[in-house]
Coordinates of N, CA and C in Angstrom, one line a residue:
M24 N -30.4 9.5 18.0 CA -29.1 9.0 17.8 C -29.0 7.5 18.2
S25 N -28.4 6.7 17.4 CA -28.3 5.3 17.7 C -27.0 5.0 18.3
T26 N -27.0 4.3 19.4 CA -25.8 3.9 20.1 C -25.5 2.4 19.9
E27 N -26.2 1.8 18.9 CA -26.1 0.4 18.6 C -24.7 0.1 18.1
V28 N -24.0 -0.9 18.6 CA -22.7 -1.2 18.2 C -22.8 -2.3 17.1
K29 N -22.1 -2.1 16.0 CA -22.2 -3.0 14.9 C -21.3 -4.2 15.2
E30 N -21.8 -5.4 14.9 CA -21.1 -6.6 15.2 C -20.3 -7.1 14.0
R31 N -20.8 -6.7 12.8 CA -20.1 -7.1 11.6 C -20.4 -6.1 10.5
Y32 N -19.6 -6.1 9.4 CA -19.9 -5.2 8.3 C -21.1 -5.8 7.5
S33 N -21.8 -4.9 6.9 CA -23.0 -5.3 6.0 C -22.5 -6.0 4.8
D34 N -23.4 -6.7 4.1 CA -23.0 -7.4 2.9 C -22.5 -6.5 1.8
A35 N -23.1 -5.3 1.8 CA -22.7 -4.3 0.8 C -21.2 -3.8 1.1
E36 N -21.0 -3.6 2.4 CA -19.6 -3.2 2.8 C -18.6 -4.3 2.5
L37 N -19.0 -5.6 2.8 CA -18.1 -6.7 2.5 C -17.8 -6.8 1.0
A38 N -18.8 -6.6 0.2 CA -18.7 -6.6 -1.3 C -17.7 -5.5 -1.7
E39 N -17.8 -4.4 -1.1 CA -16.8 -3.3 -1.4 C -15.4 -3.7 -1.0
F40 N -15.2 -4.3 0.1 CA -13.9 -4.7 0.6 C -13.4 -5.8 -0.4
R41 N -14.3 -6.7 -0.8 CA -13.9 -7.8 -1.7 C -13.4 -7.2 -3.0
T42 N -14.0 -6.2 -3.5 CA -13.6 -5.6 -4.8 C -12.2 -5.0 -4.6
L43 N -12.0 -4.3 -3.5 CA -10.7 -3.7 -3.1 C -9.6 -4.8 -3.0
I44 N -9.9 -5.9 -2.3 CA -8.9 -6.9 -2.1 C -8.6 -7.6 -3.5
L45 N -9.6 -7.9 -4.3 CA -9.3 -8.5 -5.6 C -8.4 -7.6 -6.4
A46 N -8.6 -6.3 -6.4 CA -7.7 -5.4 -7.2 C -6.3 -5.4 -6.6
K47 N -6.2 -5.5 -5.3 CA -4.9 -5.5 -4.7 C -4.1 -6.9 -5.0
I48 N -4.9 -7.9 -5.1 CA -4.3 -9.2 -5.4 C -3.7 -9.2 -6.8
E49 N -4.5 -8.6 -7.8 CA -4.0 -8.6 -9.1 C -2.8 -7.7 -9.2
K50 N -2.7 -6.6 -8.6 CA -1.6 -5.7 -8.6 C -0.4 -6.4 -7.9
A51 N -0.6 -7.1 -6.8 CA 0.5 -7.9 -6.1 C 1.0 -9.0 -7.0
K52 N 0.1 -9.7 -7.8 CA 0.6 -10.8 -8.6 C 1.5 -10.2 -9.7
E53 N 1.1 -9.0 -10.3 CA 2.0 -8.4 -11.3 C 3.3 -8.1 -10.7
Q54 N 3.4 -7.5 -9.5 CA 4.6 -7.2 -8.9 C 5.4 -8.4 -8.6
L55 N 4.8 -9.5 -8.2 CA 5.5 -10.8 -7.9 C 6.1 -11.3 -9.2
D56 N 5.4 -11.2 -10.3 CA 6.0 -11.7 -11.5 C 7.3 -10.9 -11.9
L57 N 7.2 -9.6 -11.6 CA 8.4 -8.8 -11.9 C 9.6 -9.2 -11.0
Y58 N 9.3 -9.4 -9.7 CA 10.4 -9.8 -8.8 C 11.0 -11.2 -9.2
K59 N 10.1 -12.1 -9.6 CA 10.5 -13.4 -10.0 C 11.4 -13.4 -11.2
S60 N 11.0 -12.6 -12.2 CA 11.7 -12.5 -13.5 C 13.1 -11.8 -13.2
A61 N 13.1 -11.0 -12.2 CA 14.4 -10.3 -11.9 C 15.4 -11.2 -11.2
Y62 N 15.0 -12.2 -10.5 CA 16.0 -13.1 -9.9 C 16.1 -14.4 -10.6
M63 N 15.3 -14.7 -11.5 CA 15.5 -15.9 -12.3 C 16.2 -15.5 -13.6
N64 N 16.9 -16.4 -14.3 CA 17.6 -16.0 -15.5 C 16.8 -16.4 -16.7
N65 N 15.5 -16.1 -16.7 CA 14.6 -16.5 -17.8 C 14.8 -15.7 -19.0
G66 N 15.1 -14.4 -18.9 CA 15.1 -13.6 -20.1 C 16.4 -13.4 -20.7
N67 N 17.5 -14.0 -20.3 CA 18.8 -13.8 -20.8 C 19.4 -15.1 -21.4
N68 N 19.5 -15.1 -22.7 CA 20.1 -16.2 -23.4 C 21.5 -15.9 -23.9
G69 N 22.0 -14.8 -23.5 CA 23.3 -14.3 -24.0 C 24.5 -15.1 -23.4
T70 N 25.7 -14.6 -23.7 CA 26.9 -15.3 -23.2 C 27.6 -14.6 -22.1
D71 N 26.9 -13.6 -21.5 CA 27.5 -12.8 -20.4 C 28.1 -13.7 -19.3
D72 N 27.4 -14.8 -19.0 CA 27.9 -15.6 -17.9 C 29.0 -16.6 -18.3
T73 N 29.3 -16.6 -19.6 CA 30.3 -17.6 -20.0 C 31.6 -16.9 -20.5
S74 N 31.6 -15.6 -20.5 CA 32.8 -14.9 -21.0 C 33.9 -15.0 -20.0
P75 N 35.2 -15.1 -20.4 CA 36.3 -15.4 -19.4 C 36.8 -14.2 -18.7
T76 N 36.2 -13.1 -18.8 CA 36.7 -11.9 -18.1 C 36.5 -12.0 -16.6
F77 N 37.3 -11.2 -15.9 CA 37.2 -11.2 -14.4 C 36.3 -10.1 -14.0
K78 N 35.1 -10.5 -13.5 CA 34.1 -9.5 -13.1 C 33.5 -9.9 -11.8
A79 N 34.3 -10.2 -10.8 CA 33.9 -10.7 -9.5 C 33.0 -9.7 -8.8
F80 N 33.4 -8.4 -9.0 CA 32.6 -7.3 -8.3 C 31.2 -7.3 -8.9
E81 N 31.1 -7.3 -10.2 CA 29.7 -7.2 -10.8 C 28.9 -8.5 -10.5
E82 N 29.6 -9.6 -10.5 CA 28.8 -10.9 -10.2 C 28.3 -10.8 -8.7
G83 N 29.1 -10.3 -7.8 CA 28.7 -10.2 -6.4 C 27.5 -9.2 -6.3
S84 N 27.6 -8.2 -7.0 CA 26.5 -7.2 -7.0 C 25.2 -7.8 -7.6
E85 N 25.4 -8.5 -8.7 CA 24.2 -9.2 -9.3 C 23.6 -10.2 -8.4
T86 N 24.4 -11.0 -7.7 CA 23.9 -12.0 -6.7 C 23.2 -11.3 -5.6
M87 N 23.7 -10.2 -5.1 CA 23.0 -9.5 -4.0 C 21.6 -9.0 -4.5
S88 N 21.6 -8.5 -5.7 CA 20.4 -8.0 -6.3 C 19.3 -9.1 -6.4
K89 N 19.8 -10.3 -6.9 CA 18.9 -11.5 -7.0 C 18.4 -11.9 -5.6
E90 N 19.2 -11.9 -4.6 CA 18.8 -12.2 -3.3 C 17.8 -11.2 -2.8
A91 N 18.0 -10.0 -3.0 CA 17.0 -8.9 -2.6 C 15.7 -9.1 -3.3
N92 N 15.7 -9.4 -4.6 CA 14.5 -9.6 -5.3 C 13.8 -10.9 -4.8
S93 N 14.6 -11.9 -4.5 CA 14.0 -13.1 -4.0 C 13.3 -12.9 -2.6
Q94 N 13.9 -12.1 -1.8 CA 13.2 -11.7 -0.5 C 12.0 -10.9 -0.7
L95 N 12.0 -10.0 -1.7 CA 10.8 -9.2 -2.1 C 9.7 -10.1 -2.6
A96 N 10.1 -11.1 -3.4 CA 9.1 -12.1 -3.9 C 8.5 -12.9 -2.8
I97 N 9.3 -13.3 -1.8 CA 8.7 -14.1 -0.7 C 7.7 -13.2 0.1
R98 N 8.1 -12.0 0.3 CA 7.2 -11.0 1.0 C 5.9 -10.8 0.3
Q99 N 6.0 -10.7 -1.1 CA 4.9 -10.5 -1.9 C 3.9 -11.7 -1.9
E100 N 4.5 -12.9 -1.9 CA 3.7 -14.1 -1.8 C 3.0 -14.2 -0.5
K101 N 3.6 -13.7 0.6 CA 2.9 -13.7 1.9 C 1.8 -12.7 1.9
F102 N 2.0 -11.6 1.3 CA 1.0 -10.5 1.1 C -0.2 -11.1 0.4
I103 N 0.0 -11.8 -0.7 CA -1.1 -12.4 -1.5 C -1.8 -13.4 -0.7
R104 N -1.1 -14.2 0.0 CA -1.7 -15.2 0.9 C -2.6 -14.6 1.9
D105 N -2.1 -13.5 2.6 CA -2.9 -12.8 3.6 C -4.2 -12.2 2.9
L106 N -4.1 -11.6 1.7 CA -5.2 -11.1 1.0 C -6.2 -12.2 0.7
R107 N -5.8 -13.3 0.3 CA -6.7 -14.5 0.0 C -7.4 -14.9 1.3
N108 N -6.6 -14.9 2.4 CA -7.3 -15.3 3.7 C -8.3 -14.3 4.1
A109 N -8.1 -13.0 3.7 CA -9.1 -12.0 3.9 C -10.4 -12.3 3.1
L110 N -10.2 -12.7 1.9 CA -11.4 -13.1 1.1 C -12.2 -14.2 1.7
V111 N -11.5 -15.2 2.3 CA -12.1 -16.3 3.1 C -13.0 -15.7 4.2
R112 N -12.4 -14.8 4.9 CA -13.1 -14.1 6.1 C -14.3 -13.4 5.6
I113 N -14.2 -12.8 4.4 CA -15.4 -12.1 3.8 C -16.5 -13.1 3.5
E114 N -16.1 -14.2 2.9 CA -17.1 -15.2 2.6 C -17.8 -15.8 3.9
S115 N -17.0 -15.9 5.0 CA -17.6 -16.4 6.2 C -18.2 -15.3 7.1
K116 N -18.2 -14.1 6.5 CA -18.7 -12.9 7.2 C -18.1 -12.5 8.5
T117 N -16.8 -12.9 8.7 CA -16.1 -12.6 9.9 C -15.0 -11.5 9.6
Y118 N -15.0 -11.0 8.3 CA -14.0 -10.0 7.9 C -14.2 -8.7 8.7
G119 N -13.1 -8.1 9.1 CA -13.1 -6.9 9.8 C -13.3 -7.0 11.3
I120 N -13.4 -8.2 11.9 CA -13.5 -8.4 13.3 C -12.2 -8.7 13.9
C121 N -11.8 -7.9 14.9 CA -10.5 -8.0 15.5 C -10.4 -9.4 16.2
R122 N -9.3 -10.1 16.0 CA -9.2 -11.4 16.6 C -8.8 -11.4 18.0
V123 N -8.5 -10.2 18.6 CA -8.1 -10.1 20.0 C -9.3 -9.5 20.8
T124 N -9.8 -8.4 20.3 CA -10.9 -7.7 21.1 C -12.3 -8.1 20.7
G125 N -12.4 -8.6 19.5 CA -13.8 -9.0 19.0 C -14.6 -7.8 18.4
K126 N -14.0 -6.7 18.5 CA -14.6 -5.5 18.0 C -14.4 -5.3 16.5
L127 N -15.2 -4.4 15.8 CA -14.9 -4.2 14.4 C -13.7 -3.3 14.2
I128 N -12.9 -3.7 13.3 CA -11.7 -2.9 12.9 C -12.2 -1.7 12.1
A129 N -11.7 -0.5 12.3 CA -12.1 0.7 11.7 C -12.1 0.5 10.1
K130 N -13.1 1.0 9.5 CA -13.2 0.9 8.0 C -12.0 1.5 7.3
E131 N -11.5 2.7 7.9 CA -10.4 3.4 7.3 C -9.1 2.5 7.3
R132 N -9.0 1.8 8.4 CA -7.8 0.9 8.6 C -7.9 -0.2 7.5
L133 N -9.1 -0.8 7.4 CA -9.2 -1.9 6.4 C -9.0 -1.5 5.0
K134 N -9.3 -0.2 4.7 CA -9.1 0.3 3.3 C -7.6 0.4 3.1
L135 N -6.8 0.8 4.1 CA -5.4 0.9 3.9 C -4.7 -0.5 4.1
V136 N -5.1 -1.3 5.0 CA -4.5 -2.6 5.2 C -5.7 -3.6 5.2
P137 N -6.1 -4.0 4.0 CA -7.3 -4.9 3.9 C -7.2 -6.3 4.5
H138 N -5.9 -6.7 4.7 CA -5.7 -8.0 5.3 C -5.6 -8.0 6.8
A139 N -5.8 -6.8 7.4 CA -5.6 -6.6 8.9 C -6.6 -7.5 9.7
T140 N -6.1 -8.1 10.7 CA -6.9 -8.9 11.6 C -6.9 -8.4 13.0
L141 N -6.2 -7.3 13.2 CA -6.1 -6.6 14.5 C -6.6 -5.2 14.4
S142 N -7.3 -4.7 15.4 CA -7.6 -3.3 15.5 C -6.4 -2.5 16.0
I143 N -6.5 -1.2 15.9 CA -5.4 -0.4 16.4 C -5.3 -0.6 17.9
E144 N -6.4 -0.7 18.6 CA -6.4 -1.0 20.0 C -5.6 -2.3 20.4
A145 N -5.9 -3.3 19.6 CA -5.2 -4.6 19.9 C -3.7 -4.5 19.5
K146 N -3.4 -3.7 18.4 CA -2.0 -3.5 18.1 C -1.2 -2.8 19.2
N147 N -1.9 -1.8 19.8 CA -1.2 -1.0 20.8 C -1.1 -1.9 22.1
M148 N -2.0 -2.8 22.3 CA -1.8 -3.7 23.5 C -0.6 -4.6 23.4
Q149 N -0.2 -4.9 22.1 CA 0.9 -5.8 21.9 C 2.2 -5.2 22.3
R150 N 2.3 -3.9 22.3 CA 3.5 -3.2 22.6 C 3.9 -3.2 24.0

């Protein structure tokens, strides 16, 4: 039995994570496009916003929906940025190393949260 502690993930494992992250980035970009189109008025060339009827309640609801979609878009952009940063760490072969403890982050955690920079141990220390 080997008690050797791994210092970093192998190139094959990094390639596996890279593929996973690239797929997540593509999916996140698609979702971001949906959020952006929902809060921008790109797809509507109708006269709904020029009709003289009183629809303050509907307009307020629409504004709240646009604000919510805007917040979702901002969050999605941050997620994409974090995933791209993970790709940089893969290229520099520092991916999967906890920035607090210096130990490897569990592979299972990285599969669920591929942009993680903290191990569970480090996350628990923050509390």
